[in-house]
Each structure stands twice: as C-alpha cells, then as structure tokens.
Short mmCIF file of C-alpha atoms in Angstrom, two decimals:
data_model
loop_
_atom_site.label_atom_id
_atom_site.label_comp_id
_atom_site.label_asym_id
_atom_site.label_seq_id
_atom_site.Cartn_x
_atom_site.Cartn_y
_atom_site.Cartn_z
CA UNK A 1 164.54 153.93 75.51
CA UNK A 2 163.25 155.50 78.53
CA UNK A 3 161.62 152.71 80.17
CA UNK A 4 165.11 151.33 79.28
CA UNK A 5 167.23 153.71 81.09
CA UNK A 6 164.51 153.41 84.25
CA UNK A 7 165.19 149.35 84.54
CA UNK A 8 168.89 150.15 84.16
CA UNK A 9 168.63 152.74 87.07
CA UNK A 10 166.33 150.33 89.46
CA UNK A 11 168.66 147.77 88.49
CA UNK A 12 172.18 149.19 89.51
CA UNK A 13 170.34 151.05 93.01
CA UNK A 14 168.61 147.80 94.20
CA UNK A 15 171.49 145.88 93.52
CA UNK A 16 174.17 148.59 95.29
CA UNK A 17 171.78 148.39 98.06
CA UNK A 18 172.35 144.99 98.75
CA UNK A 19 175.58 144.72 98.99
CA UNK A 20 177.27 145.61 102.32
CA UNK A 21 180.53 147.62 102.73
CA UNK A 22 182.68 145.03 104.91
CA UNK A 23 181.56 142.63 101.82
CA UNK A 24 183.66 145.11 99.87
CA UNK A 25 186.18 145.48 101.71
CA UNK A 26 185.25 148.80 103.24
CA UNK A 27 184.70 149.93 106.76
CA UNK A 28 181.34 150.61 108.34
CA UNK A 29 181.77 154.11 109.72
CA UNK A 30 179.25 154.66 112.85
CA UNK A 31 176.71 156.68 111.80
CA UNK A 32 176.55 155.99 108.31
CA UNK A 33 173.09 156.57 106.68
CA UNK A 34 172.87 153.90 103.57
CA UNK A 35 173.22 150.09 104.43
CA UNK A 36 174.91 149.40 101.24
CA UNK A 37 177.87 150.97 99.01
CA UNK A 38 177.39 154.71 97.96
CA UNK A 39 177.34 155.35 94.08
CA UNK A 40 181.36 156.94 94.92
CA UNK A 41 182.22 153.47 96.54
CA UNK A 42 181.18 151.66 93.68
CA UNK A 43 183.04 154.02 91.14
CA UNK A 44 185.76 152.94 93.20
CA UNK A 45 185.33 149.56 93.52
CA UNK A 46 184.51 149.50 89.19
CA UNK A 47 187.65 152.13 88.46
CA UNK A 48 185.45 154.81 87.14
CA UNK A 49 184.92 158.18 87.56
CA UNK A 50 181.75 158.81 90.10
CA UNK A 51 180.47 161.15 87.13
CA UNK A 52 180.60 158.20 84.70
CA UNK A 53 178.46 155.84 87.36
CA UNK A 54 176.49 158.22 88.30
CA UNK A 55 175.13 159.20 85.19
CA UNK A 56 175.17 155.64 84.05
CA UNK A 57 173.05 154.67 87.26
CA UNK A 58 170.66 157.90 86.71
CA UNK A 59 170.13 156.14 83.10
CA UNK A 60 171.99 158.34 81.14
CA UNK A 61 174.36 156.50 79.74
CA UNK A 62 172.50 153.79 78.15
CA UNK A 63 175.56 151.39 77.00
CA UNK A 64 179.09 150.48 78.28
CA UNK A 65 182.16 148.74 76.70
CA UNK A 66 183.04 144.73 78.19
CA UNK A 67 185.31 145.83 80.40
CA UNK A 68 183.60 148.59 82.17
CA UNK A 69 180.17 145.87 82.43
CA UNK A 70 182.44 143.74 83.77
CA UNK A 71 184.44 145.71 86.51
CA UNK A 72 180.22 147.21 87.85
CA UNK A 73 179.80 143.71 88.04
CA UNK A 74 182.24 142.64 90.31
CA UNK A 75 182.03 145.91 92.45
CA UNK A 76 178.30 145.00 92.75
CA UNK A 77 179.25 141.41 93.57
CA UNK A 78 176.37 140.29 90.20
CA UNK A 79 175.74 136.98 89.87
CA UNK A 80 176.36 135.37 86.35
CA UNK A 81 173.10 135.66 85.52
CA UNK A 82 172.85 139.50 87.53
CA UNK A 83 175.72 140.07 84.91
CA UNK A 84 174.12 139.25 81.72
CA UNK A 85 171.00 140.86 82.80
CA UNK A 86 173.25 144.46 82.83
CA UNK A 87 174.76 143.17 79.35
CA UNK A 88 171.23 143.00 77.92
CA UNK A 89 170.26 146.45 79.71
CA UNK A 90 173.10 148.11 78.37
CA UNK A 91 173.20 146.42 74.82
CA UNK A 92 173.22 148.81 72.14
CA UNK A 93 169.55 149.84 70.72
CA UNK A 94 168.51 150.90 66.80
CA UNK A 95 167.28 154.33 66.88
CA UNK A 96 163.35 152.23 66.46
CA UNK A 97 163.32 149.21 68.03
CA UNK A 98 162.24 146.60 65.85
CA UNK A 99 159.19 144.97 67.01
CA UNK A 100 158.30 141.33 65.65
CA UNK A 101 156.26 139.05 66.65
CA UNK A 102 158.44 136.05 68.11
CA UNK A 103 158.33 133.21 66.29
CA UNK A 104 156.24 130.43 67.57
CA UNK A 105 157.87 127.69 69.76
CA UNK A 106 157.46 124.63 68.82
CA UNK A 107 158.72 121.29 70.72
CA UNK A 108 160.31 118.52 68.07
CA UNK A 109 158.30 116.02 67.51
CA UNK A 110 161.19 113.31 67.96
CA UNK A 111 161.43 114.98 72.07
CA UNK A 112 158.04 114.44 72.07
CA UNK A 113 158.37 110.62 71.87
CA UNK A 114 161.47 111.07 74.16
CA UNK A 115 159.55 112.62 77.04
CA UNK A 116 156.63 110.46 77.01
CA UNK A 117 159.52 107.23 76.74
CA UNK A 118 160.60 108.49 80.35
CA UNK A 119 158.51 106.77 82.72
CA UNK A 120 161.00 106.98 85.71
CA UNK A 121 161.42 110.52 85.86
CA UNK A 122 159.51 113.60 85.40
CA UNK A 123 160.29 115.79 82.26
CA UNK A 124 159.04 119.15 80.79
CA UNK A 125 160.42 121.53 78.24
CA UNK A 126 159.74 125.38 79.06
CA UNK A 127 159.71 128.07 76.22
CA UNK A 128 159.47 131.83 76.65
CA UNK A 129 158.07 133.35 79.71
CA UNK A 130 157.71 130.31 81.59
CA UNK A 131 155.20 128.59 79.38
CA UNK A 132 154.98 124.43 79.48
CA UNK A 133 155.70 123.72 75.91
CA UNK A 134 155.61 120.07 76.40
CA UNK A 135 155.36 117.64 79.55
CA UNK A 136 155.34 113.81 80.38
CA UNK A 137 152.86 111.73 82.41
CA UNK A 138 154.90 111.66 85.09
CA UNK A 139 155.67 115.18 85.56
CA UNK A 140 151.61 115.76 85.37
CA UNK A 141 150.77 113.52 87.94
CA UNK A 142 153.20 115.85 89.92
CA UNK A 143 152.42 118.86 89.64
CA UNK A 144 149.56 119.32 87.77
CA UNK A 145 148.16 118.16 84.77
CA UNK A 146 149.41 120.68 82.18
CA UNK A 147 148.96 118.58 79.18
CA UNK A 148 145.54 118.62 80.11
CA UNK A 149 144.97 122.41 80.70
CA UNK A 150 143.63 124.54 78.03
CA UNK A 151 146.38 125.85 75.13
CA UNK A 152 146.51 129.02 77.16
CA UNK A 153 146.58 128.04 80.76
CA UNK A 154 150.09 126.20 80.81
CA UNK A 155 152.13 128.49 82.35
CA UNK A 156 154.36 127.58 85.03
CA UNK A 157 154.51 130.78 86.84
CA UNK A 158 150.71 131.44 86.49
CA UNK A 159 149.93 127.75 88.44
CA UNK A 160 152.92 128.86 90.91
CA UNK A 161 151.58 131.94 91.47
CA UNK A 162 147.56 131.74 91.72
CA UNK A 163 146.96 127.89 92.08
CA UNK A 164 146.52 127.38 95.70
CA UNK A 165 147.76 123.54 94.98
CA UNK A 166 151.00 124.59 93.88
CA UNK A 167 151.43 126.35 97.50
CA UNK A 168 150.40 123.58 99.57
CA UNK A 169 152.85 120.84 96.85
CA UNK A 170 156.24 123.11 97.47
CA UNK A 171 157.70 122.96 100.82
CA UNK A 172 159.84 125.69 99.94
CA UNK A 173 156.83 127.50 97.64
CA UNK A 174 158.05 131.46 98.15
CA UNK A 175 161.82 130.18 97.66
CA UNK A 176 160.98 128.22 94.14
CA UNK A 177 158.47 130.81 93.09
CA UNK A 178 160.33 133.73 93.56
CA UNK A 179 163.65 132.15 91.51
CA UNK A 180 161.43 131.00 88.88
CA UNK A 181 160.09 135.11 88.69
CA UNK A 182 163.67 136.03 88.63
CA UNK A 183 164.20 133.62 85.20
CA UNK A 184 161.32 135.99 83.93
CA UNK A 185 163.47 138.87 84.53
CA UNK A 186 166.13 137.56 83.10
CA UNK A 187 163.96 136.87 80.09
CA UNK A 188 162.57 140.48 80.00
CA UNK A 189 166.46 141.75 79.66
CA UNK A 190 167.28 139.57 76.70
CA UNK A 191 164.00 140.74 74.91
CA UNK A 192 162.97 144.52 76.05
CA UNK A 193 160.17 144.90 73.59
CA UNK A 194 158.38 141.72 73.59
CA UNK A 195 155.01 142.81 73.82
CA UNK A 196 154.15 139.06 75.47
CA UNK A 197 156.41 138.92 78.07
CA UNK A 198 155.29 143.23 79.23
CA UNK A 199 151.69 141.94 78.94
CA UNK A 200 152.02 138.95 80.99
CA UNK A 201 154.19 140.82 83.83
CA UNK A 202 151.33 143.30 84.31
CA UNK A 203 148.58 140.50 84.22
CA UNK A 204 150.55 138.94 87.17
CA UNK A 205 151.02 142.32 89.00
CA UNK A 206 147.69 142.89 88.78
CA UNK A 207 146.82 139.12 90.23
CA UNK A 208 149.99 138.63 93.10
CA UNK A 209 151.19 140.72 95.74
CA UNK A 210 154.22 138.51 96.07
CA UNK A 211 154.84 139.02 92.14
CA UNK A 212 154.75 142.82 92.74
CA UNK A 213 157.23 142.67 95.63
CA UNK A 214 159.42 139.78 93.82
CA UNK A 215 159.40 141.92 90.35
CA UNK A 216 160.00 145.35 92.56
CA UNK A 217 163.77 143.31 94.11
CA UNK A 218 165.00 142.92 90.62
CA UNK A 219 166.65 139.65 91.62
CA UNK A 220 168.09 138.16 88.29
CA UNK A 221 167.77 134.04 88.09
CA UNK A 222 169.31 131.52 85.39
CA UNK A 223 168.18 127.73 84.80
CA UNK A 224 170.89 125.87 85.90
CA UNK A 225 170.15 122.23 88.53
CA UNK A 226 169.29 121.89 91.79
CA UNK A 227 166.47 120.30 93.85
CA UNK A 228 163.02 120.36 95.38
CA UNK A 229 160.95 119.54 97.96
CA UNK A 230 157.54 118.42 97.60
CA UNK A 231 154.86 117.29 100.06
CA UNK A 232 152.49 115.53 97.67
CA UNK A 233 149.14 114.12 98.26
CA UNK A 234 149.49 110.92 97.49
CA UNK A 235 153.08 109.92 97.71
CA UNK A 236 154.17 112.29 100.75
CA UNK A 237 156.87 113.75 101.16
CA UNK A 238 159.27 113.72 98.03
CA UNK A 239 163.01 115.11 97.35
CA UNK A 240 163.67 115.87 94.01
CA UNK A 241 166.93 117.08 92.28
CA UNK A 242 166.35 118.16 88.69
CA UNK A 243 168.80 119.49 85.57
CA UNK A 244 167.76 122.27 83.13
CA UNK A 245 169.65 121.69 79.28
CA UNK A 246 168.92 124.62 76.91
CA UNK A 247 168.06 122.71 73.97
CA UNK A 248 170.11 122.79 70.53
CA UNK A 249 168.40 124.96 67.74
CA UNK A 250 166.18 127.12 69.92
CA UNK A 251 168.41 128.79 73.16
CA UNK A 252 164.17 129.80 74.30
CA UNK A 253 163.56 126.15 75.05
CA UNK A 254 164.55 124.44 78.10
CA UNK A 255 164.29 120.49 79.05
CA UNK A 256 164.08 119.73 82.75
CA UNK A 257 164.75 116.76 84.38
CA UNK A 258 163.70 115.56 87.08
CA UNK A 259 164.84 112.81 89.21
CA UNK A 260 164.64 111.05 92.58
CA UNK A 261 167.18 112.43 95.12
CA UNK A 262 167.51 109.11 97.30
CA UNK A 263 166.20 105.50 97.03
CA UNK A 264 163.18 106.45 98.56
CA UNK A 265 162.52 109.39 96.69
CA UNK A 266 163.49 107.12 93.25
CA UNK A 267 160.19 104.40 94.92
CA UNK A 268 157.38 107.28 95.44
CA UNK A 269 158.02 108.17 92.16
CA UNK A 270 157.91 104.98 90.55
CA UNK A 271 154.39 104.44 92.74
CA UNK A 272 153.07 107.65 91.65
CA UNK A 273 154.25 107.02 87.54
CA UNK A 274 152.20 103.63 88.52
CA UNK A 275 149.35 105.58 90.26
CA UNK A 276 149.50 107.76 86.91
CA UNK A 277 149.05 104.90 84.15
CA UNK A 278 146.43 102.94 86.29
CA UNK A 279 144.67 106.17 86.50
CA UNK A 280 144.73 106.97 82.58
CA UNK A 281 144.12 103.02 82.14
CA UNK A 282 140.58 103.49 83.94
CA UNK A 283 139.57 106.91 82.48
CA UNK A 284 141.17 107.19 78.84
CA UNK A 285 139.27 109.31 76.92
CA UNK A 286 139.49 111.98 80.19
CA UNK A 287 143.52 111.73 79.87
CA UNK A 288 144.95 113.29 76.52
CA UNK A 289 148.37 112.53 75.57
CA UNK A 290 150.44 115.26 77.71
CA UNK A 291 151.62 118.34 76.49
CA UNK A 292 149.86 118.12 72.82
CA UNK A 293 149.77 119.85 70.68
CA UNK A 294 153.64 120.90 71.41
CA UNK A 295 153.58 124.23 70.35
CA UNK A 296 153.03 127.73 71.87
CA UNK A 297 152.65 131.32 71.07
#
C-alpha cells in the first residue's frame, strides 16, 4: 500500500506541475513561485475541499468515488489514458494483495497463420510489458528480427532502449521510445503487484538513463494509431502509419498494423518484403518461422 500511496502522490504533483494557470483559466500573478497550479487551485478547479486533495495528493487517501476521479482529472487537464492510470491508482485494494503469477500469453494459432498471410504490411502482436508475442516476416526485416531472437530477448522496449540499431532506424527515436515507456506505465497501474513488470522496470533503470528520466515524468501512454518514421538501411527513408486493435479474449494482447503512408512508402515496403523472402530463400535453415513458438511468460 505504501509504495501505492507514493505513485499516487508523484503522480498527482508531476502532473499539477505541468499544467499552467492561464491553461486553467487562472491568472499568472508576477512573482509567483510554482510554474503550475497550487494543490488549493486544483481543489478548486476539482470542487473539493483543499484538505480532501491535499491529503489525497500526500497519499492518504488511497481511493475516490467516479465523480471526484473524474472532476481531478479535468482540473489536471489528464489525458484518457492519464485518467485511467489515477482509476487504477486509486482502485480499491484487499487488505493482502493477492499475488499470482499471470497467466501465460499465448498468441492463437489461427493469428499465427494470419500474420505470416500478410506479406504487404508489417504485423506484430504485443503482450504484457512490451514483449513481441508474435511477428511477421515483414515486420522482422524492419525492425529487427524478433522471431529470431532468443525466447527471452523479444522485448520491444529492451531493443528500443539498448539496441543502438533501433536509434539510428527511428527518426523520431526519443519521441517513439519514450510513448512506448509511457504504455509501460500505464501497464504498471492496471497491475501494481506484478512482480514481472517491477522486475523489468528496475532492470531498465539500471541499463538507461533516458528510462530513468522517462519513468521519473510519469507520462501515462495508451495504444491507439498513428505513424512513424524510419530511415532504414536498405530501403531509405520510410513513412509508416500503423493501428493498434486490443485483441478479443485477452485485453493484454495487442495486434499492430502497419502500413505504407503514401505510394512510395506502400513500394519500399513491398521491395524490402521482396528483399526479405529472397533473403530466407538463400539461407533457410538460418531463418525460423517468425515469432515461434507464440507464447510468452
């Protein structure tokens, strides 16, 4: 509960911090010492007392009704996902948190034959904590060959953060690596005693200054769509826009999609798809089928 009650306090200072008074309608007094909204302002703002946000920033108060989640939220101007995140935070607890094992995640084998079918466009599924469940051809000859990697070296955020490939393939690296540690936070709220997911965060502390200052913003991110921008070494440059669907039966898994965002785009990756299959044509026995066996911890 305490560590709890700490995340909840970081949570609701960082994000007061950010936003500015004329955002909230208030004025900007000369002098004024704090660049954001004072714990009063956002009382205010929410229709609470300053006692009740106080305590319930100082960690406190560990839980909230709808409404008052909902009014913080829109004083603090939260994203949707920012929102859920305080849901999760201040969702009530059993006395002794129950701690299971998660179940393992496993990728159906009928999507299986569905993301290898996809030769046009580059496909992955992602489970918990950012692991690569499953991938096509395509999307290996992309990025980088996950379905190749070892069954504990497929982690998205672990080949964002410490591959030194993955910095020179994003254009925008620090922009897509930083939202994709933000879906780990987001992850971290909706299961607080995972023992996984608190392992993994301090193995990448440990490893990343920009995970430590990333994880230290508390910036909450959901899968949604949008795109990319690649510079890749054998097609060049490459625009991307890509959709993530949660799939049915298992909320924890996530298919991406990625295609082409113009003609041009649409031809590299057709050339690199054909640069992909000539490749595993020569050297077949080097080139398992990608993301076998389809299952994680």
């Amino acid at each position: 509960m305490a560590k709890k009650a700490e995340e909840l306090k970081e949570f609701l200072r960082t994000r007061r911090d950010a936003v500015r008074p004329s955002q909230a309608g208030l004025a900007n007094h000369p002098g004024r010492r704090v660049p954001g909204l004072r714990r009063e302002e956002v009382a205010q703002l929410a229709g609470v007392s300053v006692d009740y946000y106080t305590r319930l920033e100082q960690g406190r108060l560990t839980s909230a009704s709808e409404g008052v989640i909902l009014s913080i939220a829109e004083a603090l101007r939260l994203t949707q996902a920012e929102t859920q995140y305080l849901r999760d935070l201040l969702r009530p607890q059993p006395r002794q948190a129950v701690r299971e094992p998660a179940p393992r995640q496993e990728v159906r084998p009928d999507l299986l034959r569905i993301l290898d079918g996809m030769h046009d466009q580059p496909a992955f599924v992602l489970g918990r904590r950012n692991e690569v469940l499953a991938s096509n051809a395509l999307l290996d000859a992309l990025l980088t060959p996950f379905g190749q990697r070892a069954a504990d070296d497929r982690n998205l955020l672990r080949w964002l953060l410490l591959d030194p490939a993955a910095r020179d393939l994003y254009l925008d690296w620090a922009k897509v690596t930083s939202e994709v540690v933000g879906v780990l936070r987001a992850e971290a709220g909706r299961y607080p005693h995972d023992a996984l997911t608190a392992r993994f965060v301090d193995e990448l502390k440990a490893a990343s200054p920009e995970f430590r200052t990333w994880w230290a913003e508390r910036t909450v991110v959901e899968r949604t769509w949008g795109t990319k921008r690649f510079n890749h070494p054998t097609v060049g440059r490459l625009d991307i826009t890509y959709e993530a669907l949660t799939l049915p039966g298992d909320p924890d898994q996530v298919l991406f999609i990625y295609a082409g965002k113009s003609d041009a785009d649409l031809d590299k990756l057709r050339i690199l798809a054909s640069w992909s299959t000539h490749r595993t044509d020569q050297n077949p026995a080097d080139t398992p089928p990608p993301g076998r066996p389809g299952s994680r911890p």
